C-alpha positions as a printed NumPy array, in Angstrom:
array([[-20.279, -17.938,  -8.923],
       [-22.025, -14.458,  -8.353],
       [-23.882, -13.499, -10.809],
       [-22.657, -10.223, -12.161],
       [-23.118,  -7.513, -15.113],
       [-20.623,  -6.509, -17.939],
       [-18.722,  -3.559, -17.131],
       [-19.815,  -0.015, -18.025],
       [-23.716,  -1.366, -17.702],
       [-25.988,  -0.683, -14.983],
       [-29.044,  -2.058, -13.403],
       [-31.948,   0.299, -12.034],
       [-33.911,   0.275,  -8.742],
       [-37.548,   1.327,  -9.175],
       [-36.559,   4.547,  -8.112],
       [-33.835,   5.177, -10.659],
       [-36.316,   4.456, -13.477],
       [-38.638,   6.466, -12.065],
       [-36.203,   9.512, -11.814],
       [-34.556,   8.622, -15.652],
       [-38.224,   9.004, -16.58 ],
       [-38.836,  12.049, -14.756],
       [-35.799,  13.52 , -17.177],
       [-36.784,  11.8  , -20.624],
       [-40.03 ,  12.978, -20.262],
       [-39.291,  16.785, -19.458],
       [-36.924,  16.923, -22.571],
       [-39.488,  14.7  , -24.622],
       [-42.539,  17.419, -24.198],
       [-39.772,  20.045, -24.859],
       [-39.04 ,  18.489, -27.878],
       [-42.837,  18.097, -28.936],
       [-43.349,  21.784, -28.254],
       [-40.306,  22.681, -30.023],
       [-42.201,  20.83 , -33.057],
       [-40.388,  17.476, -33.094],
       [-41.633,  14.104, -33.99 ],
       [-40.579,  10.882, -32.626],
       [-38.945,   8.162, -34.583],
       [-36.767,   4.595, -33.667],
       [-34.837,   2.678, -35.229],
       [-33.298,  -0.593, -34.937],
       [-30.743,  -1.437, -31.88 ],
       [-28.101,  -3.098, -34.528],
       [-27.416,  -1.725, -37.821],
       [-26.045,  -3.451, -40.616],
       [-21.993,  -3.009, -40.399],
       [-21.575,  -1.091, -43.787],
       [-24.285,   1.303, -42.14 ],
       [-21.748,   2.161, -39.244],
       [-18.261,   1.337, -40.3  ],
       [-15.917,   4.4  , -41.32 ],
       [-18.461,   7.471, -40.401],
       [-16.894,   8.08 , -36.857],
       [-13.014,   7.923, -37.664],
       [-10.581,   5.215, -36.659],
       [-10.943,   5.557, -33.028],
       [-15.003,   5.548, -33.459],
       [-14.783,   2.095, -35.721],
       [-12.47 ,   0.766, -32.551],
       [-15.594,   1.352, -30.197],
       [-18.475,  -0.22 , -32.502],
       [-19.436,  -3.485, -30.732],
       [-19.857,  -5.88 , -33.306],
       [-22.085,  -8.608, -33.457],
       [-20.977, -12.155, -34.422],
       [-22.681, -13.759, -37.558],
       [-25.296, -16.553, -36.004],
       [-24.002, -20.082, -37.211],
       [-21.056, -21.194, -37.735],
       [-19.405, -17.883, -38.189],
       [-16.148, -19.021, -38.627],
       [-16.677, -20.87 , -41.583],
       [-16.471, -18.351, -44.422],
       [-13.1  , -16.723, -42.656],
       [-10.274, -16.616, -44.5  ],
       [ -7.731, -19.048, -43.106],
       [ -4.91 , -17.017, -43.963],
       [ -6.38 , -14.258, -42.26 ],
       [ -6.899, -16.214, -39.23 ],
       [ -3.533, -18.053, -38.973],
       [ -2.066, -14.364, -39.168],
       [ -4.505, -13.066, -36.484],
       [ -5.386, -10.322, -38.564],
       [ -8.372,  -9.454, -36.091],
       [ -9.646,  -6.172, -38.208],
       [-10.007,  -7.701, -41.454],
       [-11.551, -11.153, -39.646],
       [-13.876,  -8.951, -38.568],
       [-15.505,  -8.433, -41.604],
       [-15.804, -12.045, -42.603],
       [-17.662, -12.816, -39.15 ],
       [-19.463, -10.022, -38.273],
       [-22.148,  -8.511, -40.89 ],
       [-23.933,  -6.091, -38.635],
       [-23.052,  -3.829, -35.29 ],
       [-24.48 ,  -2.073, -32.085],
       [-25.394,   1.287, -33.133],
       [-22.677,   3.973, -31.457],
       [-24.972,   6.736, -32.05 ],
       [-28.147,   7.583, -33.018],
       [-26.601,  10.215, -35.653],
       [-25.803,   8.167, -38.234],
       [-28.879,   5.63 , -38.022],
       [-31.271,   9.052, -38.51 ],
       [-29.171,   9.815, -41.497],
       [-29.713,   6.164, -43.073],
       [-33.39 ,   6.95 , -42.366],
       [-34.008,   9.974, -43.937],
       [-32.36 ,   8.518, -46.962],
       [-34.339,   5.271, -46.851],
       [-37.44 ,   7.402, -46.571],
       [-36.689,  10.352, -48.018],
       [-39.92 ,   9.951, -50.391],
       [-42.184,   9.839, -47.103],
       [-40.551,  12.686, -45.238],
       [-41.49 ,  16.457, -45.448],
       [-38.863,  18.542, -45.457],
       [-37.813,  20.099, -43.34 ],
       [-38.121,  17.175, -41.096],
       [-37.55 ,  17.715, -37.221],
       [-37.202,  14.546, -35.364],
       [-36.453,  13.796, -32.098],
       [-35.097,   9.882, -30.582],
       [-34.629,   8.739, -27.24 ],
       [-33.029,   5.346, -27.515],
       [-29.795,   3.161, -25.824],
       [-26.141,   3.306, -27.92 ],
       [-23.81 ,   1.378, -27.245],
       [-19.63 ,   1.817, -26.781],
       [-16.921,  -0.23 , -26.009],
       [-15.231,   2.504, -23.669],
       [-13.327,   2.546, -20.79 ],
       [-16.236,   2.941, -17.957],
       [-15.379,   5.572, -15.583],
       [-17.788,   8.591, -13.819],
       [-20.25 ,   9.454, -16.021],
       [-19.413,   7.355, -19.352],
       [-21.21 ,   3.623, -19.917],
       [-20.695,   1.187, -22.445],
       [-24.894,   1.24 , -22.495],
       [-26.338,   4.322, -22.096],
       [-29.429,   6.572, -23.565],
       [-29.227,   9.14 , -26.051],
       [-31.842,  12.239, -25.986],
       [-31.298,  13.454, -29.985],
       [-33.348,  15.945, -31.733],
       [-32.094,  16.708, -35.721],
       [-33.305,  19.346, -38.112],
       [-32.996,  17.872, -41.824],
       [-33.018,  19.697, -45.052],
       [-32.944,  23.745, -43.844],
       [-29.705,  26.156, -43.457],
       [-31.68 ,  28.587, -41.659],
       [-29.444,  30.02 , -38.699],
       [-33.134,  30.402, -36.751],
       [-32.557,  26.394, -36.308],
       [-29.409,  27.106, -34.315],
       [-31.485,  30.095, -32.155],
       [-33.539,  27.268, -31.567],
       [-31.807,  25.078, -30.413],
       [-29.89 ,  26.898, -27.911],
       [-33.73 ,  28.109, -26.482],
       [-34.231,  24.339, -26.036],
       [-31.023,  23.522, -24.143],
       [-32.231,  26.273, -21.741],
       [-36.125,  25.44 , -21.786],
       [-35.079,  21.895, -20.85 ],
       [-32.612,  22.852, -18.159],
       [-34.617,  25.148, -16.604],
       [-37.31 ,  23.109, -16.303],
       [-34.915,  20.641, -14.875],
       [-33.915,  23.233, -12.264],
       [-30.679,  22.945, -13.612],
       [-29.883,  26.286, -13.695],
       [-26.639,  28.605, -14.86 ],
       [-25.49 ,  25.469, -17.538],
       [-23.284,  27.16 , -19.626],
       [-24.275,  26.707, -23.233],
       [-20.881,  26.993, -25.387],
       [-20.884,  28.007, -29.179],
       [-18.629,  27.758, -32.16 ],
       [-18.054,  27.525, -35.571],
       [-16.487,  25.167, -37.706],
       [-15.937,  27.799, -40.613],
       [-13.865,  30.109, -37.656],
       [-11.551,  27.046, -36.897],
       [-10.78 ,  26.944, -40.812],
       [-10.399,  30.241, -40.925],
       [ -7.673,  30.509, -38.33 ],
       [ -5.572,  27.548, -39.65 ],
       [ -5.805,  29.511, -43.018],
       [ -4.631,  32.291, -41.73 ],
       [ -1.901,  30.734, -39.913],
       [ -0.759,  28.844, -42.667],
       [ -1.626,  25.48 , -41.381],
       [ -4.631,  24.439, -43.321],
       [ -3.47 ,  20.631, -43.833],
       [ -3.034,  20.609, -39.895],
       [ -6.71 ,  21.75 , -38.939],
       [ -7.703,  18.852, -36.899],
       [ -4.245,  18.117, -35.155],
       [ -4.274,  22.295, -34.539],
       [ -7.745,  22.158, -33.351],
       [ -7.69 ,  18.942, -31.236],
       [ -4.62 ,  20.412, -29.326],
       [ -6.787,  23.826, -28.986],
       [ -9.799,  22.217, -27.795],
       [ -7.502,  20.72 , -24.629],
       [ -6.925,  24.527, -23.208],
       [ -9.027,  24.098, -20.311],
       [ -7.846,  20.867, -19.46 ],
       [ -3.85 ,  20.745, -19.754],
       [ -3.263,  24.709, -20.005],
       [ -1.378,  26.968, -22.493],
       [  2.086,  25.098, -22.343],
       [  1.234,  21.949, -22.876],
       [ -1.187,  22.944, -25.76 ],
       [  1.644,  24.727, -27.352],
       [  3.909,  21.783, -27.055],
       [  1.502,  19.404, -28.129],
       [  1.032,  21.983, -31.525],
       [  4.5  ,  22.216, -32.243],
       [  5.02 ,  18.265, -31.751],
       [  2.093,  17.81 , -34.684],
       [  4.961,  20.12 , -36.798],
       [  2.568,  23.196, -36.272],
       [  5.285,  26.35 , -36.692],
       [  6.134,  28.434, -33.662],
       [  5.455,  31.436, -35.763],
       [  1.695,  30.251, -36.143],
       [  1.398,  29.742, -32.835],
       [  2.218,  33.372, -32.322],
       [ -0.742,  34.318, -34.676],
       [ -2.925,  32.432, -32.557],
       [ -1.855,  34.109, -28.675],
       [ -5.028,  36.213, -28.56 ],
       [ -7.146,  32.626, -28.421],
       [ -5.623,  31.663, -25.027],
       [ -7.144,  34.444, -23.326],
       [-10.418,  35.317, -24.561],
       [-12.27 ,  36.388, -21.39 ],
       [-14.442,  39.253, -22.4  ],
       [-17.902,  39.304, -23.786],
       [-19.415,  37.815, -26.613],
       [-19.294,  40.573, -28.541],
       [-15.816,  41.475, -27.889],
       [-14.701,  38.016, -28.839],
       [-16.447,  38.104, -31.809],
       [-15.173,  41.44 , -32.267],
       [-11.405,  40.056, -31.866],
       [-12.007,  37.19 , -34.414],
       [-12.95 ,  39.688, -36.73 ],
       [-10.045,  41.382, -36.833],
       [ -7.964,  37.969, -36.878],
       [-10.201,  36.576, -39.477],
       [-10.149,  39.33 , -41.897],
       [ -8.156,  38.158, -44.774],
       [-10.115,  34.669, -44.697],
       [-13.231,  34.634, -46.043],
       [-14.395,  31.445, -44.747],
       [-13.353,  32.441, -41.388],
       [-15.236,  36.146, -41.401],
       [-18.641,  33.82 , -42.618],
       [-18.045,  31.936, -39.674],
       [-17.996,  35.191, -37.507],
       [-20.918,  36.657, -39.153],
       [-22.946,  33.561, -38.332],
       [-22.189,  33.334, -34.802],
       [-23.071,  37.182, -34.468],
       [-26.229,  36.485, -36.137],
       [-27.003,  33.39 , -33.605],
       [-25.485,  35.446, -30.592],
       [-27.673,  38.345, -31.226],
       [-30.985,  36.745, -32.025],
       [-30.674,  34.834, -28.667],
       [-29.966,  37.916, -26.567],
       [-32.658,  40.   , -28.29 ],
       [-34.776,  36.666, -27.013],
       [-33.512,  36.284, -23.798],
       [-32.536,  32.838, -22.262],
       [-34.391,  32.078, -18.672],
       [-31.644,  29.953, -16.914],
       [-28.593,  29.23 , -19.193],
       [-25.667,  31.111, -20.119],
       [-24.495,  31.437, -23.941],
       [-20.438,  31.602, -24.149],
       [-18.717,  31.702, -27.272],
       [-15.728,  29.199, -26.779],
       [-13.744,  29.298, -30.02 ],
       [-11.689,  26.415, -27.957],
       [-14.224,  24.328, -28.907],
       [-13.694,  21.306, -31.476],
       [-15.895,  18.66 , -31.099],
       [-16.854,  16.804, -34.023],
       [-15.301,  18.149, -36.784],
       [-15.091,  15.278, -38.719],
       [-18.695,  15.644, -39.883],
       [-19.7  ,  19.294, -38.298],
       [-19.666,  22.551, -40.83 ],
       [-20.963,  25.067, -38.945],
       [-22.102,  26.007, -35.708],
       [-20.603,  23.532, -32.595],
       [-22.625,  23.4  , -29.324],
       [-21.531,  21.655, -26.155],
       [-23.14 ,  22.096, -22.633],
       [-21.296,  21.949, -19.453],
       [-23.062,  21.695, -16.09 ],
       [-23.003,  24.432, -13.369],
       [-20.212,  26.076, -11.843],
       [-18.601,  23.714,  -9.065],
       [-20.24 ,  20.238, -10.189],
       [-17.532,  18.143, -11.834],
       [-18.9  ,  16.462, -15.072],
       [-18.134,  16.143, -18.603],
       [-20.527,  17.949, -21.264],
       [-24.12 ,  17.107, -20.435],
       [-25.231,  18.082, -24.114],
       [-23.47 ,  19.02 , -27.547],
       [-24.247,  19.05 , -30.889],
       [-23.572,  20.983, -33.852],
       [-24.357,  21.882, -38.293],
       [-23.602,  19.295, -40.511],
       [-24.073,  20.269, -44.56 ],
       [-24.091,  16.846, -45.585],
       [-24.622,  14.195, -43.439],
       [-27.113,  12.126, -46.093],
       [-24.198,  12.23 , -48.268],
       [-22.493,   9.203, -47.042],
       [-25.374,   7.503, -47.816],
       [-25.988,   8.769, -51.505],
       [-27.853,  12.001, -50.684],
       [-26.615,  15.257, -51.173],
       [-26.957,  18.613, -50.315],
       [-29.263,  17.776, -46.898],
       [-28.155,  20.228, -44.369],
       [-29.084,  19.741, -41.034],
       [-28.521,  20.741, -37.382],
       [-29.118,  18.859, -34.425],
       [-28.085,  18.694, -30.894],
       [-27.968,  15.658, -27.968],
       [-29.142,  15.251, -24.106],
       [-26.567,  13.382, -22.175],
       [-29.247,  11.654, -19.882],
       [-27.066,   9.184, -17.65 ],
       [-24.85 ,  12.488, -17.032],
       [-27.738,  14.874, -16.555],
       [-28.701,  12.362, -13.747],
       [-25.359,  12.352, -12.421],
       [-25.403,  16.052, -11.982],
       [-28.84 ,  16.268, -10.753],
       [-28.074,  13.634,  -7.91 ],
       [-25.052,  15.406,  -6.777],
       [-26.945,  18.523,  -6.813],
       [-30.058,  17.323,  -4.848],
       [-32.28 ,  18.193,  -7.659],
       [-34.603,  15.273,  -7.923],
       [-38.189,  15.961,  -6.679],
       [-39.852,  13.251,  -4.501],
       [-41.419,  10.795,  -7.256],
       [-44.288,   8.496,  -6.313],
       [-43.071,   4.838,  -7.464],
       [-46.382,   3.404,  -9.424],
       [-48.055,   1.353,  -6.203],
       [-51.751,   0.452,  -5.847],
       [-54.051,   2.834,  -3.996],
       [-55.554,  -0.108,  -2.147],
       [-54.685,  -3.369,  -1.106],
       [-57.222,  -6.431,  -0.293],
       [-55.751,  -8.821,   2.679],
       [-56.137, -12.246,   1.77 ],
       [-57.915, -14.379,   4.086],
       [-58.588, -17.439,   2.265],
       [-59.805, -18.509,  -1.32 ],
       [-63.302, -17.594,  -0.769],
       [-62.74 , -14.573,   0.641],
       [-59.733, -14.138,  -2.352],
       [-62.459, -14.452,  -4.792],
       [-64.952, -12.086,  -3.433],
       [-62.033,  -9.518,  -3.547],
       [-61.031, -10.53 ,  -6.911],
       [-64.274,  -9.43 ,  -7.869],
       [-64.505,  -6.114,  -6.276],
       [-60.75 ,  -5.187,  -7.419],
       [-61.995,  -6.086, -11.222],
       [-64.825,  -3.208, -10.557],
       [-62.168,  -0.952,  -8.915],
       [-60.111,  -1.655, -11.963],
       [-62.761,  -0.217, -14.401],
       [-63.064,   2.677, -12.259],
       [-59.065,   3.265, -12.926],
       [-58.123,   2.648,  -9.288],
       [-54.899,   0.774,  -8.938],
       [-55.976,  -2.216,  -6.94 ],
       [-54.245,  -5.512,  -5.395],
       [-55.214,  -8.782,  -3.25 ],
       [-52.405,  -9.778,  -1.153],
       [-51.619, -13.189,  -2.759],
       [-51.239, -15.75 ,  -0.023],
       [-52.985, -16.048,   2.855],
       [-50.66 , -14.907,   5.285],
       [-50.278, -13.407,   8.61 ],
       [-52.676, -10.311,   9.401],
       [-49.445,  -8.835,   9.99 ],
       [-47.349,  -9.787,   7.625],
       [-49.699,  -8.423,   5.051],
       [-50.251,  -5.036,   6.989],
       [-46.618,  -4.62 ,   7.4  ],
       [-46.623,  -4.576,   3.261],
       [-49.028,  -2.256,   2.711],
       [-47.316,  -0.114,   5.521],
       [-43.771,  -0.685,   3.429],
       [-45.397,   0.328,   0.049],
       [-47.361,   3.192,   1.705],
       [-50.381,   2.019,   0.017],
       [-53.4  ,   4.572,   1.156],
       [-56.489,   2.057,   2.076],
       [-56.421,  -1.715,   3.138],
       [-59.933,  -3.732,   2.494],
       [-60.421,  -6.438,   5.05 ],
       [-62.733,  -9.374,   3.522],
       [-63.699, -11.817,   6.046],
       [-66.374, -14.784,   5.956],
       [-68.807, -12.021,   7.727],
       [-68.029,  -9.692,   4.719],
       [-68.725, -12.145,   2.229],
       [-71.857, -13.121,   3.887],
       [-73.12 ,  -9.252,   4.344],
       [-71.933,  -8.221,   0.882],
       [-69.949,  -5.545,   2.343],
       [-66.481,  -4.696,   2.454],
       [-64.155,  -2.798,   5.876],
       [-62.31 ,  -0.196,   4.192],
       [-59.414,   0.893,   6.635],
       [-57.618,   4.58 ,   5.9  ],
       [-54.209,   3.817,   6.518],
       [-53.312,   7.174,   7.44 ],
       [-55.979,   8.107,   9.643],
       [-56.443,   4.581,  10.938],
       [-59.941,   4.943,  10.165],
       [-62.119,   2.094,   9.738],
       [-65.764,   1.766,   7.541],
       [-67.938,  -0.836,   6.727],
       [-69.485,  -0.055,   2.884],
       [-70.809,  -1.634,  -0.127],
       [-68.961,  -1.971,  -3.412],
       [-70.33 ,   1.507,  -4.922],
       [-69.398,   3.387,  -1.432],
       [-66.351,   1.761,  -1.462],
       [-65.491,   2.844,  -4.908],
       [-66.924,   6.588,  -3.675],
       [-64.602,   7.057,  -0.879],
       [-61.419,   5.593,  -2.513],
       [-62.05 ,   7.232,  -5.272]])
């Protein structure tokens, strides 16, 4: 039986690890430039921390961890015989792999609130797990790169996050990404104006599909959810919002003039759009997208989503939003926050598709000592110890193999220098240094060897 890995997971080659590290380091550097501090949380949490925080579908996608030992011992026999799996799960699984970094972050803030200086700006780069159906750009194990600010209601944070997105994607050479922005208050205002407050989620979920299935199918879905034809008629302008950001905001203000909450949302968006316009962006586009409706279970203000440059077929490569009471789920009320996430794996695929990865030098020694036998190897190891003290990456070929095999190894790994130490070199306390690029070969002392390799 051939060895394999679970669907939705991947192995990474040295080159892939180097490329992923390049993306992560670019993001981390930007996070720290913008004043964020790193934290880490456990890969698994108590089930009670995660369950019920992501809606019914999210709960279904959480990987549960079986209790250690005889996990069925305390399970209700009646539930087992009736195959009530959802009810049995609570009895046999007390822990689960984290689904995202946001809920563990909320737990962290509440648990460490007396040690934190607010507003608290944190970033986190760690893997998460979801029992999702694997497809292009969607995996069961993947990294999230999150940045959040909690303890501030200032809209300057939204402005900063747009600038942060622009900074990261510009540094990665990923130009012409589109940062889409909406506001939950605007969506609530629209539902209020058309008399469908009780169907906000149904309305927005259908509206969010506009660019995927078209206006006709969106209207059909709304009707199926009990939204009246009259209400749909009132939101016709939403189906053709193709003006400038300013024109779209003016149209929204006119549509929502009877909704206090809706107008508040328009005002917030105007502040963010105007501020970013004044400050400018390096390479990204900022677009008001009134159909954007992600995260309505928790977002209360701004909603962000980033799409790849035109022509690249990929889901969102980033997203986030404002939440007024995320820590309230753990008992700490009225702590407002806003955060964004970078989709590392999707960003990798986009950079790969566009050929934007720079040539990455894989970790390798600068010098390889050829192995002629144990006596020569011991002499070489003493020199290698001195070279490493000088932070020179050095390696001894482990076996006294044929010279051709050892030199082929050096060539394949593109090692710059090779040192030949035979019995004559040991006797004369010297080394033969070969430059693998020029082919030049010289005899030298240890101090000269260090200087030449440096």
